[in-house]
mmCIF file of C-alpha atoms in Angstrom:
data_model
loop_
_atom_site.group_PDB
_atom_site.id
_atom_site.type_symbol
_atom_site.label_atom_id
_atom_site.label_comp_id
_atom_site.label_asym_id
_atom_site.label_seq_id
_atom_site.Cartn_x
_atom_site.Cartn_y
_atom_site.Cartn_z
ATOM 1 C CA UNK H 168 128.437 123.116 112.302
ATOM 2 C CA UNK H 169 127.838 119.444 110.957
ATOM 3 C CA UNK H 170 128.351 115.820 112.422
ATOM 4 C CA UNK H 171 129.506 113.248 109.790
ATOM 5 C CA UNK H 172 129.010 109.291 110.050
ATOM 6 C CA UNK H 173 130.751 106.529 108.585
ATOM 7 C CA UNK H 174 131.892 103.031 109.645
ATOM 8 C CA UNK H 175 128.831 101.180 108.896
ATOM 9 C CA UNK H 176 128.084 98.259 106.561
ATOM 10 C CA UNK H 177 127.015 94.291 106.332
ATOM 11 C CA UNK H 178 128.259 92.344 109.356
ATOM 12 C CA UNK H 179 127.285 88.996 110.427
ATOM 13 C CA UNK H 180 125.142 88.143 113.699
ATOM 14 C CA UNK H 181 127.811 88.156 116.558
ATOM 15 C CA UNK H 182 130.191 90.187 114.661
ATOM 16 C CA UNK H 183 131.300 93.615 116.165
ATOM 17 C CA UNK H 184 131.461 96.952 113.888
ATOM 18 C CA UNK H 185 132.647 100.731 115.075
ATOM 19 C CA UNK H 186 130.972 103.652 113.614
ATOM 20 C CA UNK H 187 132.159 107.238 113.656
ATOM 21 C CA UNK H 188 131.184 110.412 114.061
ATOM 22 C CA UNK H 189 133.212 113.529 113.340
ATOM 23 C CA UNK H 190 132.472 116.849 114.165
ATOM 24 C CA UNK H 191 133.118 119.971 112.738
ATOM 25 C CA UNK H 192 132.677 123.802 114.027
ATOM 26 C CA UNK H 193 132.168 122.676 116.919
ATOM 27 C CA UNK H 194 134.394 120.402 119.493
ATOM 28 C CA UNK H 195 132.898 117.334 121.315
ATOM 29 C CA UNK H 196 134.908 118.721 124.580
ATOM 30 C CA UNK H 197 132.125 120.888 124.690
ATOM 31 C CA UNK H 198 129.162 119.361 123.732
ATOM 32 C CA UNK H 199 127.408 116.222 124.471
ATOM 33 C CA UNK H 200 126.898 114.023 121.467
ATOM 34 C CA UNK H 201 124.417 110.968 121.321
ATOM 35 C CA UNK H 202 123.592 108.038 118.421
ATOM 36 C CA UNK H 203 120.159 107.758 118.027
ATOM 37 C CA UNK H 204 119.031 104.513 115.587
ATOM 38 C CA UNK H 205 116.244 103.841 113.195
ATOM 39 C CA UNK H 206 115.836 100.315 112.034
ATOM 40 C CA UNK H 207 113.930 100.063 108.556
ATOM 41 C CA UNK H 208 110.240 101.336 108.539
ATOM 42 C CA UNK H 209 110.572 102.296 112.030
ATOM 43 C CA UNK H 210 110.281 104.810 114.057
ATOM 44 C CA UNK H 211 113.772 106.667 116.734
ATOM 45 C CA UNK H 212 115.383 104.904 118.984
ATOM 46 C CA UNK H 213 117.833 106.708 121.788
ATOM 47 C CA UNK H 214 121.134 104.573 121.837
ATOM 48 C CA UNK H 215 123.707 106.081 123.752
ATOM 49 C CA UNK H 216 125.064 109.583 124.500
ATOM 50 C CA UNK H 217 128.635 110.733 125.876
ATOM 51 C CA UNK H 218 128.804 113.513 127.665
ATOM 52 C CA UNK H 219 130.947 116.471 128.681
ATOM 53 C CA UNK H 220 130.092 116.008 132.399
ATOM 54 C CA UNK H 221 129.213 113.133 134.702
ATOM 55 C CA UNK H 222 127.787 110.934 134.031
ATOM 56 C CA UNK H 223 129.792 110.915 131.407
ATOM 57 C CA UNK H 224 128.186 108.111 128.732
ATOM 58 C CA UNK H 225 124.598 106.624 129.313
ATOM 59 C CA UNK H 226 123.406 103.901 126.619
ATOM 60 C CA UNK H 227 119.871 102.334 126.236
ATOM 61 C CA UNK H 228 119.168 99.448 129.121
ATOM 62 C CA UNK H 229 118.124 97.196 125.781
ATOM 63 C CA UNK H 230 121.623 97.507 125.128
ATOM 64 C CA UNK H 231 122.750 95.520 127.744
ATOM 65 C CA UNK H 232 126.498 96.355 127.640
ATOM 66 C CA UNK H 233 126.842 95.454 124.073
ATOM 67 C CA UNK H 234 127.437 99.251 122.788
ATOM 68 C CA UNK H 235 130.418 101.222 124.049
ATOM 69 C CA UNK H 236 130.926 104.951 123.476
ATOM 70 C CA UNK H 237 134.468 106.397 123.008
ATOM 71 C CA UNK H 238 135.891 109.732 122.258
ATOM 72 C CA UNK H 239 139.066 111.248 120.236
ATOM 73 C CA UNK H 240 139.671 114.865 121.078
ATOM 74 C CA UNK H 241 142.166 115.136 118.489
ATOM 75 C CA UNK H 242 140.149 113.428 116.115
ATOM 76 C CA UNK H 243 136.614 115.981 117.043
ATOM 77 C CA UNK H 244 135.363 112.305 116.804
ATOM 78 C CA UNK H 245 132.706 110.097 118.884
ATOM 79 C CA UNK H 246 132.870 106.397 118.236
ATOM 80 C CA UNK H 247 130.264 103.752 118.999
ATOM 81 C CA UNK H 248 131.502 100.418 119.384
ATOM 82 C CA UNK H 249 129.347 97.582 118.585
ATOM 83 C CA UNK H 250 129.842 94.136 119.200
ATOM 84 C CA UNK H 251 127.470 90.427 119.647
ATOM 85 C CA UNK H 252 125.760 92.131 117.214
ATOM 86 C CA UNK H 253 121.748 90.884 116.454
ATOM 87 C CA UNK H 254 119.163 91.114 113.421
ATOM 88 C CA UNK H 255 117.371 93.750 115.664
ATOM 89 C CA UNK H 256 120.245 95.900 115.883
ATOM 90 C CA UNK H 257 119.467 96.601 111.849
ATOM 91 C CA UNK H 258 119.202 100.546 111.400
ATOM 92 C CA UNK H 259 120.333 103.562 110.230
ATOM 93 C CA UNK H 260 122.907 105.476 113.002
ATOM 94 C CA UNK H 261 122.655 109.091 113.269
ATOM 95 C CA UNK H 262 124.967 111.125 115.721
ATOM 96 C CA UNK H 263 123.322 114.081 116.888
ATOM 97 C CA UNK H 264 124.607 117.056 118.816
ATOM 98 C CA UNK H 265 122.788 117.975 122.031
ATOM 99 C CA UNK H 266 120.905 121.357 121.845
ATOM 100 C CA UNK H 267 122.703 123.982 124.137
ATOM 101 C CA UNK H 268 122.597 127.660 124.632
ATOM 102 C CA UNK H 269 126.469 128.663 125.621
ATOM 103 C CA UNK H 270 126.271 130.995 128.609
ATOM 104 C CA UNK H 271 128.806 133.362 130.055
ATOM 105 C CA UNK H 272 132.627 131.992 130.971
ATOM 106 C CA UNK H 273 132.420 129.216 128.559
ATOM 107 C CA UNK H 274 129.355 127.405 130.163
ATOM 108 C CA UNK H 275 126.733 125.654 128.407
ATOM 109 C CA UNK H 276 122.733 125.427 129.385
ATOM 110 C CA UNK H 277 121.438 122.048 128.329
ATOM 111 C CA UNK H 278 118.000 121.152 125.984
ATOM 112 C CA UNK H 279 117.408 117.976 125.975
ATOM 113 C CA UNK H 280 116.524 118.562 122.400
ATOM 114 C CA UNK H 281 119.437 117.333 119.436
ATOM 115 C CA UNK H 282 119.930 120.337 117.375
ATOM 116 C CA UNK H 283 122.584 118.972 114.403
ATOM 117 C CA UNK H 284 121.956 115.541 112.814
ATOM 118 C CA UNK H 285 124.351 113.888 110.542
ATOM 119 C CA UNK H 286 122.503 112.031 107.632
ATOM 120 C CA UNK H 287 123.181 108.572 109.168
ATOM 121 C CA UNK H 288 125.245 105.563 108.925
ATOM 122 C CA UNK H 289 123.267 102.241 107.530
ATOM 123 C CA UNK H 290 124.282 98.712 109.634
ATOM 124 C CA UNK H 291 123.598 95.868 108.407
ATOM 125 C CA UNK H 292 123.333 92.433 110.614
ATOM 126 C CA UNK H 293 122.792 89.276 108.003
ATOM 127 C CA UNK H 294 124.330 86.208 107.652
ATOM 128 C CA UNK B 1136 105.984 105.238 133.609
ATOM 129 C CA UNK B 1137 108.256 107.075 131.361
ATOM 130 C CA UNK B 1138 106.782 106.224 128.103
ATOM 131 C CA UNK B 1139 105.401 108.374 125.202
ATOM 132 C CA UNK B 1140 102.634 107.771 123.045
ATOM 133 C CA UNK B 1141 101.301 109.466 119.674
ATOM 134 C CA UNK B 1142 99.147 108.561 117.460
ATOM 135 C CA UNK B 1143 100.007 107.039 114.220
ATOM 136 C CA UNK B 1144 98.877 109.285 111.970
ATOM 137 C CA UNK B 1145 96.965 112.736 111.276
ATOM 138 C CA UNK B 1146 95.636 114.288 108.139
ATOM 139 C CA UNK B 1147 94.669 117.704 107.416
ATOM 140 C CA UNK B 1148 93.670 119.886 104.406
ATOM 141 C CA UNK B 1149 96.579 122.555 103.231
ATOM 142 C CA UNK B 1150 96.060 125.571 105.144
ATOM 143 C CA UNK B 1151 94.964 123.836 107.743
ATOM 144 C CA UNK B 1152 95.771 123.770 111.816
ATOM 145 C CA UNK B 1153 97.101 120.131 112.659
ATOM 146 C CA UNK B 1154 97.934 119.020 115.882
ATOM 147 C CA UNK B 1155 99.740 116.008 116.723
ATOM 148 C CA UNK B 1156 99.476 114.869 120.213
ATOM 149 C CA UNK B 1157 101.957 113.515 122.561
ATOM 150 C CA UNK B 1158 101.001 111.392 125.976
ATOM 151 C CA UNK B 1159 103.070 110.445 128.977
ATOM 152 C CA UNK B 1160 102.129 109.938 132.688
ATOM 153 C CA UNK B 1161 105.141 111.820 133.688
ATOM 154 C CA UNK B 1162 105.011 114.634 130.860
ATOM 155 C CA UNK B 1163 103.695 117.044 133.550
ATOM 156 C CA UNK B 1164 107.513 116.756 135.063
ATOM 157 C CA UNK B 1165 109.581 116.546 131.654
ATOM 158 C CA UNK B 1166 109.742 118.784 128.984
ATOM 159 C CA UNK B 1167 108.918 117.419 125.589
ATOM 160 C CA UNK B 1168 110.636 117.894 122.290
ATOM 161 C CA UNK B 1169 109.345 117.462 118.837
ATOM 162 C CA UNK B 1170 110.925 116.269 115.478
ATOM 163 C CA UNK B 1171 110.076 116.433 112.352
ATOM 164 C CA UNK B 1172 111.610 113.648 109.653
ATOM 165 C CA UNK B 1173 111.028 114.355 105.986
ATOM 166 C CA UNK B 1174 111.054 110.503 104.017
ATOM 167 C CA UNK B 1175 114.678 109.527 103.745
ATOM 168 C CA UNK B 1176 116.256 112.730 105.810
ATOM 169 C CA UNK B 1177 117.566 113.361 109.216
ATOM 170 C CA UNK B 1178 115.201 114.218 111.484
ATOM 171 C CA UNK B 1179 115.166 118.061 112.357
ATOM 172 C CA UNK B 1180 114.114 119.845 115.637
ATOM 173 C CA UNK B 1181 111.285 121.751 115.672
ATOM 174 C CA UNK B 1182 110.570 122.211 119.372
ATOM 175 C CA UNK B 1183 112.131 121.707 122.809
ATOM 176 C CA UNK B 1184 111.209 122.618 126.396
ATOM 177 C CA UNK B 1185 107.621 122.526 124.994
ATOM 178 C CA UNK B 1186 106.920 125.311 123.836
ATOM 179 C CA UNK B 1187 110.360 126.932 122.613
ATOM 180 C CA UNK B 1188 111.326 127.046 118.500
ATOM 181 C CA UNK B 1189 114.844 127.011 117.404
ATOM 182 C CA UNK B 1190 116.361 129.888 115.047
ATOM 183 C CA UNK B 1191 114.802 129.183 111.806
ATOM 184 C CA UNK B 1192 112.176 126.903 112.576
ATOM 185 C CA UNK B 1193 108.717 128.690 110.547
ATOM 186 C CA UNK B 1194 106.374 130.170 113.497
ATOM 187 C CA UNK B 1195 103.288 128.398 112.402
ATOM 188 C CA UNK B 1196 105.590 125.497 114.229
ATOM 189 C CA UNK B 1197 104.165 125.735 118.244
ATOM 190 C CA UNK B 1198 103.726 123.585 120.918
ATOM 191 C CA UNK B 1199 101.747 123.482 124.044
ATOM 192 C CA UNK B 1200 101.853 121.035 127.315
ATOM 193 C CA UNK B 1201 99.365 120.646 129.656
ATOM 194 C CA UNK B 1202 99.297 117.670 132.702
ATOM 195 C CA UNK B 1203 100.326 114.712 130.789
ATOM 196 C CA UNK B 1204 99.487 115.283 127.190
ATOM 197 C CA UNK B 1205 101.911 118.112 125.312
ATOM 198 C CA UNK B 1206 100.841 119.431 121.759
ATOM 199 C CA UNK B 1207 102.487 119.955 118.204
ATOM 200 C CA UNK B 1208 100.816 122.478 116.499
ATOM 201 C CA UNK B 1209 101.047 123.751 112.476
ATOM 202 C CA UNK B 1210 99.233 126.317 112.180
ATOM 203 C CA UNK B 1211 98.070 126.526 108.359
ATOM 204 C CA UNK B 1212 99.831 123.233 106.859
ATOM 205 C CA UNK B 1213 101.662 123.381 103.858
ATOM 206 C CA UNK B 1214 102.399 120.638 101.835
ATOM 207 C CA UNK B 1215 106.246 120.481 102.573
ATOM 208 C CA UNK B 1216 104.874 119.817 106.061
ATOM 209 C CA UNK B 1217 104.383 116.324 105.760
ATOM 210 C CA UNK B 1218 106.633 114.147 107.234
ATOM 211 C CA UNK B 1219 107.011 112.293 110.401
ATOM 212 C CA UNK B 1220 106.838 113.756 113.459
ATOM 213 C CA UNK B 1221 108.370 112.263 116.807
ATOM 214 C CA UNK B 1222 107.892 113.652 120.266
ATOM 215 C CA UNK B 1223 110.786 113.084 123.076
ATOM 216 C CA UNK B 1224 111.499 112.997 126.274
ATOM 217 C CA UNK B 1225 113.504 111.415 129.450
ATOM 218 C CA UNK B 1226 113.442 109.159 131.502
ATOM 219 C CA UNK B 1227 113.679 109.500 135.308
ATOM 220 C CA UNK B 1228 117.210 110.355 135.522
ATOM 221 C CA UNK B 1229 117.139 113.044 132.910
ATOM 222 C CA UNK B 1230 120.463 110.707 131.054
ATOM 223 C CA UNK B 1231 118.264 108.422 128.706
ATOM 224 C CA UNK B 1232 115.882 109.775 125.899
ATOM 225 C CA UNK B 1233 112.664 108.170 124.650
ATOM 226 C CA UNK B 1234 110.867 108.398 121.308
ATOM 227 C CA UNK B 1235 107.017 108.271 120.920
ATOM 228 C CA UNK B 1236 106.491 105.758 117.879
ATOM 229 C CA UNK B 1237 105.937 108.705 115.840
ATOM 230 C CA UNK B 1238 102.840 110.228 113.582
ATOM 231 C CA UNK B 1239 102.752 110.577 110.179
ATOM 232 C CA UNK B 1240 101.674 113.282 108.922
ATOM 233 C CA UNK B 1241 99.608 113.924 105.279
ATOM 234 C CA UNK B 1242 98.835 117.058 104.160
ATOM 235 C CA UNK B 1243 96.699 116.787 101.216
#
């Protein structure tokens, strides 16, 4: 069970990027899967999470409608969308995997702990 | 509010009990979760719903919650304990996570 990241690099204030996340032994029809952001020397920040049930994506309110979430079922893949992008938004992206127990008939209970981490995806917003 | 709040850092001598402490006016209606991030790793859960440890996680890894302060405790610190540790929790609605700014921790 592991989450990989890719997609990130140097991208210049205003400019958009889309990072990835793709899962394997598990599928993200299943499980809820969030992005969770560390800018340099700092501590974790909560981005966004999308979700098997409603409501089905929720992102930071610092955001402000500048990160959308998207998935691929074919793909096992998450994708974050980035765009008007700022200094601040300067970090390390790790997808995560929310923590469930699976139940009975296919059902999951929900942690709201992450349980897998991928080892993170580095964005870079410099002119 | 829905904020968390730790302290920056702790220290204790190997062998040691350290606690890290994690406030919150409305801890006492969340659960709290704790991480633990080695320098340049992933973070790594170490507790959730409070008190509960995930398969593999070393049982001198606990944690406690009472009213509006919840508790990370290693009991007898070893030196590969030292990392950062973050507490979490939600918001209002239950959909948005929070970090506390995180503690470091030195065992030495």
């Amino acid at each position: 069970v592991q989450v990989v990241e890719s997609g990130g690099g140097l991208v210049k204030p205003g400019g958009s990027l889309r990072l990835s996340c793709e899962a394997s032994g598990f599928s993200v029809t299943r499980w809820n899967v969030n992005w969770v952001r560390q800018a340099p020397g700092k501590g974790l920040e909560w981005v966004a999470a999308i979700r098997t049930t409603g409501p089905y994506t929720s992102y930071a309110e610092s955001l402000r409608g500048r990160f959308t979430l998207s998935r691929d079922d074919a793909k096992n893949s998450v994708y974050l969308q980035m765009s008007s992008l700022r200094s601040e938004d300067t970090a390390v992206y790790y997808c995560a995997r929310d923590f469930g127990v699976p139940m009975t008939r296919g059902l999951i209970t929900w942690t709201d702990g992450m349980d897998v981490w991928g080892q993170g995806t580095t964005v870079t917003v410099s002119s | 509010s829905f904020e968390v709040t730790q302290p920056p850092s702790v220290s204790v001598s190997p062998g040691q009990t350290a606690s890290i402490i994690c406030s919150g006016d409305a801890l006492p209606k969340k659960y709290v979760q704790w991480y633990q991030q080695k320098s340049g790793q992933a973070p790594v859960l170490v507790i959730f719903e409070d008190t509960k440890r995930p398969s593999g996680i070393p049982a001198r890894f606990s944690g406690s919650s009472s009213g509006t302060v919840a508790t990370l405790t290693i009991s007898g610190a070893q030196v590969e304990d030292e990392a950062d540790y973050y507490c979490s929790s939600t918001d209002k609605s239950g959909d948005h996570k929070l970090f506390g700014g995180g503690t470091k921790l030195t065992v030495l």
